[in-house]
Amino acid sequence: MFMWLECRTAQANSAASPTSLQSCSSENSVQTAAHVCQTETQSMIGNLACTLGRQTASVAPRIIQMRRFLHGTHFRVSSSVAEALADGRPIVALESTIITHGMPYPQNLSMAREVEEIVRTNGSVPATVGILNGRIHIGLNDEELQFLAKSKNLVKVSRRDLPYVLSQGLSGGTTVSGTMIVAHKAGIPVFVTGGIGGVHREGEKTMDVSADLTELGRTAVAVVSAGVKSILDIGRTLEYLETQGVCVAAFGESREFPAFFSRQSGFQAPCQVQNEEEAAKLIASTLALGMGSGVLIAVPCPEEEAASGQVIENAIQEALSNARSKGIIGKELTPFMLQRVNELTSEKSLDSNIALIQNNARVGSRIAVALCKIQTATGKGNLPQCEKVTALRPVVIGGINVDFIAKARNTTIQAGGQTNAGQVSQSFGGVGRNLADCLSRLGKIPLFISALGKDEYSESILRYCHHMDMAGVLQLAGHSTATYCAVITGSGELSLGLGDMDIHQQITEQHVCKFKESLCLAPLVCIDGNVPVATIQYVCEIAREHQVAVCYEPTDENKASKPFLSDSWRALTYISPNLRELRAINRTLGHPVPAELPSRLEDVVRTAMTLTRPLLTQLHCVVVTLGMHGVLLCGRRVEGRVSLCPGTHKQNAAGELCATHYPAIPISREEIVNVSGAGDSLMAGIIAGLLAGHDTDTCVRMGLLSACLSLRSYEPVSQEISTVSVNLEQVKARSWPEVKVWKMN
């Protein structure tokens, strides 16, 4: 017997279902011992007022700046980075031009993955910065990394390019200067790269000087690199950095300034730090002074991987000659030089390149950890804590109700008024509540927006949901909290459902608009079919305007079509219907639908593909729950699977459509206790994986694990669901049935 995932039938009717504060010393002259006590007291008060006034004046612009940044439409912060910012954990920013322009595929993709893993292993959270569809992403999931690694003709985005790329909705990789700007605005003080740009050879004639150098002079971010690229004029680069007031320190036992591929450049660094702790102290001092300039920590390439300096120099000279003959200048020169040097050195330079970037990531992550300890000890973060965490969480809008579940002992229920033997239990459900509950247990605590009456049930619900953010739940006197009664057969099938759901009509546009700020900044908004049509339309308008991903849970066959009564559905990113709900949606849109729905898996898949195809002209992905058959994902194909990542939607709009089927986890009929929340747990697990940046297979399997736990629970959402029981390690530890893929085109 396979796990029965089509539990929304039971729930359906239910658910409604761095600059530190700069102290200023008093400008008054120091009081002498001869001054009377009153004068000293007055002076102290005056000094204190001066200090507080200047602190307020210093912090206020930064608070306003950060608020504008967080409220803007041009960025998206990944869930893992947002959580690290909220918790004050160390974060390392990573650039993306090394992916888009620095290395060939597939080395660029494997390098990016390995570097992120090295950062994690050494105690920090990686925040790779890239631009997709005119939006700055701080933290990329694997599908977004793949897109940047594989795509051609992406823009190389420096400071000067940012406004144009964002205004045109383009995609690209951020350079050192571009990444520094983003990291600084996000409050990330440590940034790791391979090597920075500099003064080009013959720069005194061409005036070709990298924007990286001027950015280091005006942006307070520490850059950990292997010095500057050896294809540049290193001496003039160091002179230019001195002019810009940038503190440059060699890392390790030698003061020799490294030359990217080589450990020796023939030039000495102005400063030296022996280890990560010394580097962190240097960075902390720079931030505390509020000088507005950055720090360059120059880390030599590992000795065993360093290429011979003379071999590299010979290759550089030949590559320069090639560039001159081809007329290659400007920002196209560096990628050409790196590729040509790699060819001339039989890929020795590429091996050194990868090794030094990995080493930089290791050192940079440890520096970030040490810096975080210093800032925690002194109580001085580089941004006000309250400004780091504004609304970087998902939002769930939907029903909350009290469930009465009556499960018969037998597989069939006798009608006609007689009593059937069974078990009756009370729990708290609602599709929206279940989603928010499960997401909270999986560490992605969303803002939950709903409505309750003020009655005997409401306080019990609030106590039960103590682990959730219920700040958006409205309590109304004179209204009844929603209640739902489900009668279920011994085999877990819904026989009858009755509900009093009128309170859900109070989840109005007027109530939801109070949380507009959270909606605009959310990485994902989930909304269920219990919400009034006008409210759904309002949320879709917000999503369209601010490019927010929206997942719609149809709830039941009668409510499934609410967004499809107008053009609102075109703003949706995901929907998660069962086959009956999918048929109802198509009927509303005027598409042909089958009179009878099949039960055999092959026919079910064929019907589901037929019904989802017209929806995929606008939607990114349709997640079709198939009951005991598992789940079917329909969308655009990336790496052999349906893509869950909305960031690559536009670029893949013309891509091949496919359907990917994931069989259910086997579970016996006797083990099934409650089906009312398993479907919602499935979707919450998928969303949690998506927010964590996992690939499609991992996301779906996290959903299947969550659903399996809830099926065995008397509660709609199992209390055993947690970040320990449902995570990447648990997915990897289990043997999974074969996944099948069908083409839809």
Coordinates of C-alpha atoms in Angstrom, one line a residue, residues 1-456:
M1 CA 0.0 0.0 0.0
F2 CA 1.4 3.4 -0.9
M3 CA 1.2 6.6 1.1
W4 CA -2.1 8.4 0.5
L5 CA -1.1 11.9 -0.3
E6 CA -4.4 13.2 -1.6
C7 CA -5.4 14.4 1.8
R8 CA -6.6 17.8 0.7
T9 CA -10.0 16.3 -0.1
A10 CA -10.4 16.0 3.7
Q11 CA -8.7 19.2 4.4
A12 CA -10.1 21.0 1.4
N13 CA -13.4 22.0 2.8
S14 CA -11.6 22.5 6.1
A15 CA -9.2 24.8 5.2
A16 CA -10.2 27.3 4.7
S17 CA -7.6 25.3 4.9
P18 CA 29.5 49.2 9.5
T19 CA 29.5 51.7 10.7
S20 CA 29.4 51.3 14.4
L21 CA 27.8 54.1 16.4
Q22 CA 30.4 56.8 16.3
S23 CA 30.8 58.4 19.6
C24 CA 31.9 62.0 19.5
S25 CA 33.8 63.5 22.3
S26 CA 32.6 66.8 23.6
E27 CA 33.9 69.8 21.8
N28 CA 34.0 71.6 25.2
S29 CA 37.5 71.9 26.7
V30 CA 38.4 69.5 29.5
Q31 CA 37.3 70.7 32.9
T32 CA 40.0 71.3 35.4
A33 CA 40.0 70.1 39.0
A34 CA 39.3 73.7 40.0
H35 CA 35.9 73.7 38.5
V36 CA 33.0 73.4 40.9
C37 CA 31.0 70.2 41.0
Q38 CA 28.0 71.9 39.4
T39 CA 30.1 73.0 36.4
E40 CA 31.4 69.4 36.0
T41 CA 27.8 68.1 36.2
Q42 CA 26.6 70.6 33.6
S43 CA 29.5 69.7 31.3
M44 CA 28.9 66.0 31.6
I45 CA 25.2 66.5 30.7
G46 CA 26.3 68.7 27.8
N47 CA 28.8 66.1 26.6
L48 CA 26.2 63.3 26.9
A49 CA 23.7 65.3 24.9
C50 CA 26.3 66.0 22.3
T51 CA 27.2 62.4 22.0
L52 CA 23.7 61.1 21.8
G53 CA 22.8 63.8 19.3
R54 CA 25.7 63.0 17.0
Q55 CA 25.0 59.2 17.3
T56 CA 21.4 59.7 16.3
A57 CA 22.5 61.9 13.4
S58 CA 25.0 59.3 12.4
V59 CA 22.7 56.3 12.6
A60 CA 19.5 57.8 11.2
P61 CA 20.7 58.1 7.6
R62 CA 22.0 54.5 7.6
I63 CA 18.6 53.3 9.0
I64 CA 16.8 55.1 6.3
Q65 CA 19.3 53.8 3.7
M66 CA 18.8 50.2 4.8
R67 CA 15.1 50.5 4.9
R68 CA 15.0 51.9 1.4
F69 CA 17.3 49.1 0.3
L70 CA 15.1 46.4 1.9
H71 CA 11.9 47.9 0.5
G72 CA 13.3 48.3 -3.0
T73 CA 12.1 46.1 -5.9
H74 CA 15.7 45.5 -7.2
F75 CA 16.9 42.8 -4.7
R76 CA 16.1 39.5 -3.2
V77 CA 17.8 38.0 -0.2
S78 CA 17.8 34.2 0.1
S79 CA 16.3 32.6 3.2
S80 CA 19.6 31.3 4.5
V81 CA 21.3 34.7 4.2
A82 CA 18.3 36.4 5.8
E83 CA 18.3 34.1 8.7
A84 CA 22.0 34.5 9.2
L85 CA 21.6 38.3 9.2
A86 CA 18.7 38.0 11.7
D87 CA 20.8 35.8 14.0
G88 CA 24.0 37.8 13.7
R89 CA 25.9 34.8 12.3
P90 CA 29.0 35.3 10.1
I91 CA 28.3 35.6 6.3
V92 CA 30.8 35.7 3.4
A93 CA 29.8 37.5 0.2
L94 CA 30.9 35.9 -3.1
E95 CA 31.0 37.4 -6.5
S96 CA 29.6 35.9 -9.7
T97 CA 31.6 37.2 -12.6
I98 CA 34.1 34.4 -11.8
I99 CA 31.1 32.1 -12.7
T100 CA 29.8 34.0 -15.7
H101 CA 33.1 35.2 -17.2
G102 CA 36.0 33.8 -15.3
M103 CA 35.9 30.0 -16.0
P104 CA 34.5 27.7 -18.7
Y105 CA 31.5 25.4 -17.9
P106 CA 31.3 23.0 -16.1
Q107 CA 34.4 24.0 -14.1
N108 CA 32.7 27.3 -13.1
L109 CA 29.7 25.5 -11.7
S110 CA 31.6 22.9 -9.7
M111 CA 33.9 25.7 -8.4
A112 CA 31.0 27.8 -7.3
R113 CA 29.4 24.8 -5.4
E114 CA 32.7 23.8 -3.8
V115 CA 33.5 27.4 -2.7
E116 CA 30.1 27.7 -1.0
E117 CA 30.6 24.4 0.7
I118 CA 34.0 25.5 1.9
V119 CA 32.5 28.7 3.4
R120 CA 29.9 26.6 5.2
T121 CA 32.4 24.0 6.5
N122 CA 34.5 26.8 8.0
G123 CA 31.6 28.4 9.9
S124 CA 30.0 31.0 7.7
V125 CA 27.0 31.3 5.5
P126 CA 27.8 31.9 1.7
A127 CA 26.0 34.7 0.0
T128 CA 26.8 34.6 -3.7
V129 CA 25.7 37.8 -5.4
G130 CA 24.2 37.7 -8.9
I131 CA 21.6 39.5 -11.0
L132 CA 18.7 37.6 -12.6
N133 CA 16.0 39.4 -14.5
G134 CA 17.0 42.8 -13.3
R135 CA 17.0 41.8 -9.7
I136 CA 20.0 41.6 -7.4
H137 CA 20.1 38.2 -5.6
I138 CA 22.0 38.0 -2.3
G139 CA 22.4 34.2 -2.0
L140 CA 21.8 31.9 -4.9
N141 CA 20.2 28.5 -4.9
D142 CA 21.7 25.7 -7.1
E143 CA 19.4 26.3 -10.0
E144 CA 20.3 29.9 -10.1
L145 CA 24.0 29.0 -10.0
Q146 CA 23.4 26.6 -12.9
F147 CA 21.7 29.4 -14.9
L148 CA 24.6 31.8 -14.4
A149 CA 27.2 29.0 -15.2
K150 CA 25.5 27.9 -18.4
S151 CA 24.1 31.0 -19.9
K152 CA 25.8 32.9 -22.7
N153 CA 26.1 36.7 -23.2
L154 CA 25.4 37.6 -19.6
V155 CA 26.5 41.1 -18.5
K156 CA 29.6 41.7 -16.5
V157 CA 28.2 44.1 -13.9
S158 CA 30.4 46.7 -12.2
R159 CA 29.3 49.9 -10.4
R160 CA 28.6 51.8 -13.6
D161 CA 26.5 48.9 -15.0
L162 CA 24.1 48.3 -12.1
P163 CA 21.5 51.0 -13.0
Y164 CA 21.3 50.0 -16.6
V165 CA 21.2 46.2 -16.0
L166 CA 18.4 46.6 -13.4
S167 CA 16.4 49.0 -15.5
Q168 CA 16.5 46.7 -18.5
G169 CA 15.7 43.5 -16.5
L170 CA 19.0 41.9 -17.6
S171 CA 21.0 39.1 -16.0
G172 CA 24.7 39.0 -15.2
G173 CA 27.6 38.4 -12.9
T174 CA 28.7 41.0 -10.4
T175 CA 32.3 42.1 -10.4
V176 CA 34.3 42.9 -7.3
S177 CA 33.1 46.5 -7.2
G178 CA 29.5 45.4 -7.9
T179 CA 29.6 42.8 -5.2
M180 CA 31.1 45.2 -2.7
I181 CA 28.3 47.6 -3.1
V182 CA 25.6 45.0 -2.6
A183 CA 27.5 43.4 0.4
H184 CA 27.8 46.8 2.0
K185 CA 24.1 47.6 1.6
A186 CA 23.1 44.2 3.0
G187 CA 25.4 44.5 6.0
I188 CA 27.9 41.9 5.0
P189 CA 31.5 43.1 5.9
V190 CA 33.6 40.2 4.4
F191 CA 33.8 39.4 0.7
V192 CA 35.9 36.7 -0.8
T193 CA 37.0 36.7 -4.5
G194 CA 39.9 35.3 -6.5
G195 CA 41.8 38.4 -7.4
I196 CA 40.8 42.0 -7.7
G197 CA 41.3 44.2 -10.8
G198 CA 43.9 46.9 -10.9
V199 CA 45.9 49.2 -13.1
H200 CA 46.4 47.5 -16.5
R201 CA 49.8 47.2 -18.1
E202 CA 50.5 50.4 -20.0
G203 CA 47.7 51.9 -17.9
E204 CA 49.7 55.2 -17.9
K205 CA 48.8 55.4 -21.6
T206 CA 45.4 53.9 -21.7
M207 CA 44.1 55.1 -18.3
D208 CA 42.6 51.6 -17.9
V209 CA 42.1 51.3 -14.2
S210 CA 39.7 48.8 -12.6
A211 CA 36.7 50.2 -10.7
D212 CA 37.6 47.7 -8.0
L213 CA 40.3 50.0 -6.8
T214 CA 38.1 53.1 -6.4
E215 CA 35.4 50.9 -4.8
L216 CA 37.9 49.8 -2.2
G217 CA 38.5 53.5 -1.5
R218 CA 34.9 54.3 -0.8
T219 CA 33.1 51.2 0.4
A220 CA 33.6 49.7 3.8
V221 CA 34.0 46.0 3.0
A222 CA 36.9 43.7 3.6
V223 CA 38.0 42.0 0.4
V224 CA 39.9 38.7 0.7
S225 CA 41.7 37.9 -2.5
A226 CA 44.9 36.4 -3.8
G227 CA 46.3 39.9 -4.4
V228 CA 45.7 41.3 -7.9
K229 CA 45.7 39.4 -11.1
S230 CA 49.2 38.9 -12.4
I231 CA 48.2 40.1 -15.8
L232 CA 48.0 43.6 -14.3
D233 CA 50.7 46.2 -13.4
I234 CA 51.0 45.3 -9.7
G235 CA 53.3 48.1 -8.7
R236 CA 51.1 50.8 -10.1
T237 CA 48.1 49.0 -8.6
L238 CA 49.6 49.2 -5.1
E239 CA 50.4 52.9 -5.6
Y240 CA 46.8 53.6 -6.7
L241 CA 45.4 51.7 -3.7
E242 CA 47.6 53.9 -1.5
T243 CA 46.2 57.0 -3.2
Q244 CA 42.7 55.7 -2.4
G245 CA 43.5 55.3 1.2
V246 CA 43.0 51.5 1.2
C247 CA 44.7 49.4 3.9
V248 CA 46.4 46.5 2.2
A249 CA 47.7 43.6 4.3
A250 CA 49.5 40.4 3.2
F251 CA 48.1 37.4 5.0
G252 CA 50.5 34.8 6.6
E253 CA 54.2 34.5 7.3
S254 CA 55.4 36.7 4.4
R255 CA 54.9 40.3 3.6
E256 CA 55.3 39.6 -0.1
F257 CA 52.3 40.8 -2.0
P258 CA 50.9 37.8 -3.9
A259 CA 50.3 38.0 -7.7
F260 CA 47.2 35.8 -8.1
F261 CA 48.7 32.7 -9.8
S262 CA 52.0 33.2 -8.1
R263 CA 53.0 33.7 -4.4
Q264 CA 55.6 36.3 -5.4
S265 CA 55.2 39.6 -7.2
G266 CA 58.4 41.4 -6.3
F267 CA 56.4 43.9 -4.2
Q268 CA 55.9 44.2 -0.5
A269 CA 52.5 44.8 1.1
P270 CA 52.2 47.9 3.3
C271 CA 50.9 45.7 6.2
Q272 CA 50.9 42.1 7.3
V273 CA 48.5 40.0 9.4
Q274 CA 49.6 36.6 10.6
N275 CA 46.3 34.8 10.9
E276 CA 42.5 35.1 10.8
E277 CA 42.2 36.7 14.3
E278 CA 44.7 39.5 13.3
A279 CA 42.8 40.1 10.1
A280 CA 39.5 40.3 11.9
K281 CA 40.9 42.9 14.3
L282 CA 42.2 45.0 11.4
I283 CA 38.8 44.9 9.8
A284 CA 37.0 45.7 13.0
S285 CA 39.2 48.7 13.6
T286 CA 38.6 50.0 10.1
L287 CA 34.8 49.6 10.5
A288 CA 34.9 51.2 13.9
L289 CA 36.8 54.3 12.6
G290 CA 34.0 54.8 10.0
M291 CA 36.5 55.8 7.4
G292 CA 34.3 54.6 4.6
S293 CA 37.1 52.7 2.8
G294 CA 37.7 49.0 2.5
V295 CA 40.5 46.6 3.5
L296 CA 42.3 44.3 1.1
I297 CA 43.6 41.1 2.7
A298 CA 46.0 39.5 0.2
V299 CA 46.2 35.7 0.6
P300 CA 48.9 33.8 -1.3
C301 CA 48.0 30.8 -3.4
P302 CA 48.7 27.5 -1.7
E303 CA 52.4 26.7 -2.4
E304 CA 51.7 23.2 -3.8
E305 CA 49.4 24.7 -6.4
A306 CA 51.2 27.9 -7.3
A307 CA 52.2 28.2 -10.9
S308 CA 55.7 29.2 -11.8
G309 CA 55.9 32.9 -12.0
Q310 CA 58.1 33.0 -15.1
V311 CA 55.9 30.5 -17.0
I312 CA 52.9 32.7 -16.2
E313 CA 54.7 35.9 -17.1
N314 CA 55.7 34.5 -20.5
A315 CA 52.1 33.4 -21.2
I316 CA 50.8 36.9 -20.1
Q317 CA 53.1 38.7 -22.5
E318 CA 52.0 36.5 -25.4
A319 CA 48.3 36.9 -24.4
L320 CA 48.8 40.7 -24.3
S321 CA 50.2 40.6 -27.8
N322 CA 47.2 38.6 -28.9
A323 CA 44.8 41.0 -27.3
R324 CA 46.4 44.0 -29.0
S325 CA 46.3 42.3 -32.4
K326 CA 42.6 41.6 -31.9
G327 CA 41.8 45.1 -30.5
I328 CA 40.4 43.7 -27.2
I329 CA 40.2 46.4 -24.5
G330 CA 38.1 47.4 -21.6
K331 CA 36.2 45.0 -19.5
E332 CA 36.5 42.3 -22.2
L333 CA 40.3 42.2 -21.7
T334 CA 40.5 40.4 -18.4
P335 CA 38.3 37.4 -19.4
F336 CA 40.2 37.1 -22.7
M337 CA 43.6 37.2 -20.9
L338 CA 42.6 34.6 -18.3
Q339 CA 41.3 32.2 -21.0
R340 CA 44.4 32.7 -23.2
V341 CA 46.8 32.3 -20.3
N342 CA 45.0 29.1 -19.4
E343 CA 45.4 27.8 -22.9
L344 CA 49.1 28.8 -23.1
T345 CA 49.9 27.1 -19.7
S346 CA 48.0 23.9 -20.6
E347 CA 45.3 24.6 -18.0
K348 CA 47.9 25.0 -15.2
S349 CA 46.7 28.5 -14.5
L350 CA 43.1 27.2 -14.2
D351 CA 44.1 24.7 -11.6
S352 CA 45.9 27.4 -9.7
N353 CA 42.9 29.7 -10.1
I354 CA 40.5 27.1 -8.5
A355 CA 43.0 26.3 -5.8
L356 CA 43.5 29.9 -4.7
I357 CA 39.8 30.7 -4.8
Q358 CA 39.1 27.7 -2.5
N359 CA 41.9 28.8 -0.2
N360 CA 40.5 32.3 -0.1
A361 CA 37.1 31.0 0.8
R362 CA 38.6 29.0 3.6
V363 CA 40.5 31.9 5.0
G364 CA 37.7 34.4 4.4
S365 CA 35.1 32.3 6.2
R366 CA 37.4 32.0 9.2
I367 CA 38.0 35.7 9.2
A368 CA 34.2 36.3 9.1
V369 CA 33.8 34.0 12.1
A370 CA 36.6 35.8 14.1
L371 CA 35.1 39.2 13.1
C372 CA 31.6 38.1 14.2
K373 CA 33.1 37.2 17.7
I374 CA 34.7 40.6 18.0
Q375 CA 31.5 42.4 17.0
T376 CA 29.4 40.3 19.4
A377 CA 31.8 40.9 22.3
T378 CA 31.8 44.7 21.7
G379 CA 28.1 44.8 20.9
K380 CA 29.0 46.6 17.6
G381 CA 27.5 45.1 14.5
N382 CA 28.0 47.0 11.3
L383 CA 24.2 47.7 11.0
P384 CA 21.4 48.2 13.5
Q385 CA 20.0 44.7 14.3
C386 CA 16.4 45.8 13.6
E387 CA 17.3 46.8 10.1
K388 CA 18.7 43.4 9.1
V389 CA 15.6 41.3 9.5
T390 CA 12.8 43.3 8.1
A391 CA 10.3 41.0 6.4
L392 CA 12.7 38.5 4.9
R393 CA 10.4 35.7 5.7
P394 CA 7.6 34.0 3.7
V395 CA 4.0 35.1 4.3
V396 CA 1.0 32.6 4.5
I397 CA -2.5 33.9 4.0
G398 CA -5.4 31.5 4.6
G399 CA -7.8 29.6 6.8
I400 CA -7.5 28.5 10.4
N401 CA -10.1 26.3 12.0
V402 CA -10.9 23.6 14.6
D403 CA -11.1 20.2 13.0
F404 CA -13.2 17.3 14.3
I405 CA -12.0 14.1 12.6
A406 CA -14.2 11.0 12.8
K407 CA -12.4 7.9 11.5
A408 CA -14.4 4.8 11.0
R409 CA -13.0 1.4 12.0
N410 CA -14.2 -0.2 8.8
T411 CA -13.2 0.6 5.2
T412 CA -16.9 1.3 4.4
I413 CA -19.3 3.5 6.3
Q414 CA -22.9 2.4 6.8
A415 CA -25.4 5.1 6.0
G416 CA -29.0 5.3 7.1
G417 CA -28.6 6.7 10.6
Q418 CA -26.9 3.8 12.3
T419 CA -23.7 4.3 14.4
N420 CA -20.4 3.3 12.9
A421 CA -17.7 2.2 15.2
G422 CA -14.7 4.5 15.1
Q423 CA -12.6 7.2 16.8
V424 CA -13.3 10.9 17.0
S425 CA -10.6 13.5 17.7
Q426 CA -10.2 17.3 17.8
S427 CA -7.3 19.2 16.3
F428 CA -6.5 22.5 14.8
G429 CA -6.3 22.7 11.0
G430 CA -7.0 24.9 8.0
V431 CA -4.8 24.8 4.9
G432 CA -3.2 28.2 5.6
R433 CA -2.6 27.3 9.3
N434 CA -1.2 23.9 8.3
L435 CA 1.2 25.4 5.9
A436 CA 2.4 28.0 8.4
D437 CA 2.6 25.3 11.1
C438 CA 4.8 23.0 9.0
L439 CA 7.0 25.8 7.7
S440 CA 7.5 27.0 11.2
R441 CA 8.6 23.5 12.4
L442 CA 11.0 23.4 9.4
G443 CA 12.6 26.7 10.5
K444 CA 11.0 29.0 7.9
I445 CA 8.7 30.8 10.3
P446 CA 6.3 32.8 8.1
L447 CA 4.0 35.6 9.0
F448 CA 0.5 34.1 9.1
I449 CA -2.5 36.2 8.2
S450 CA -5.9 34.8 9.0
A451 CA -9.1 35.5 11.1
L452 CA -10.6 34.0 14.2
G453 CA -13.7 34.6 16.3
K454 CA -13.5 35.5 19.9
D455 CA -15.0 32.4 21.4
E456 CA -14.1 29.2 23.3

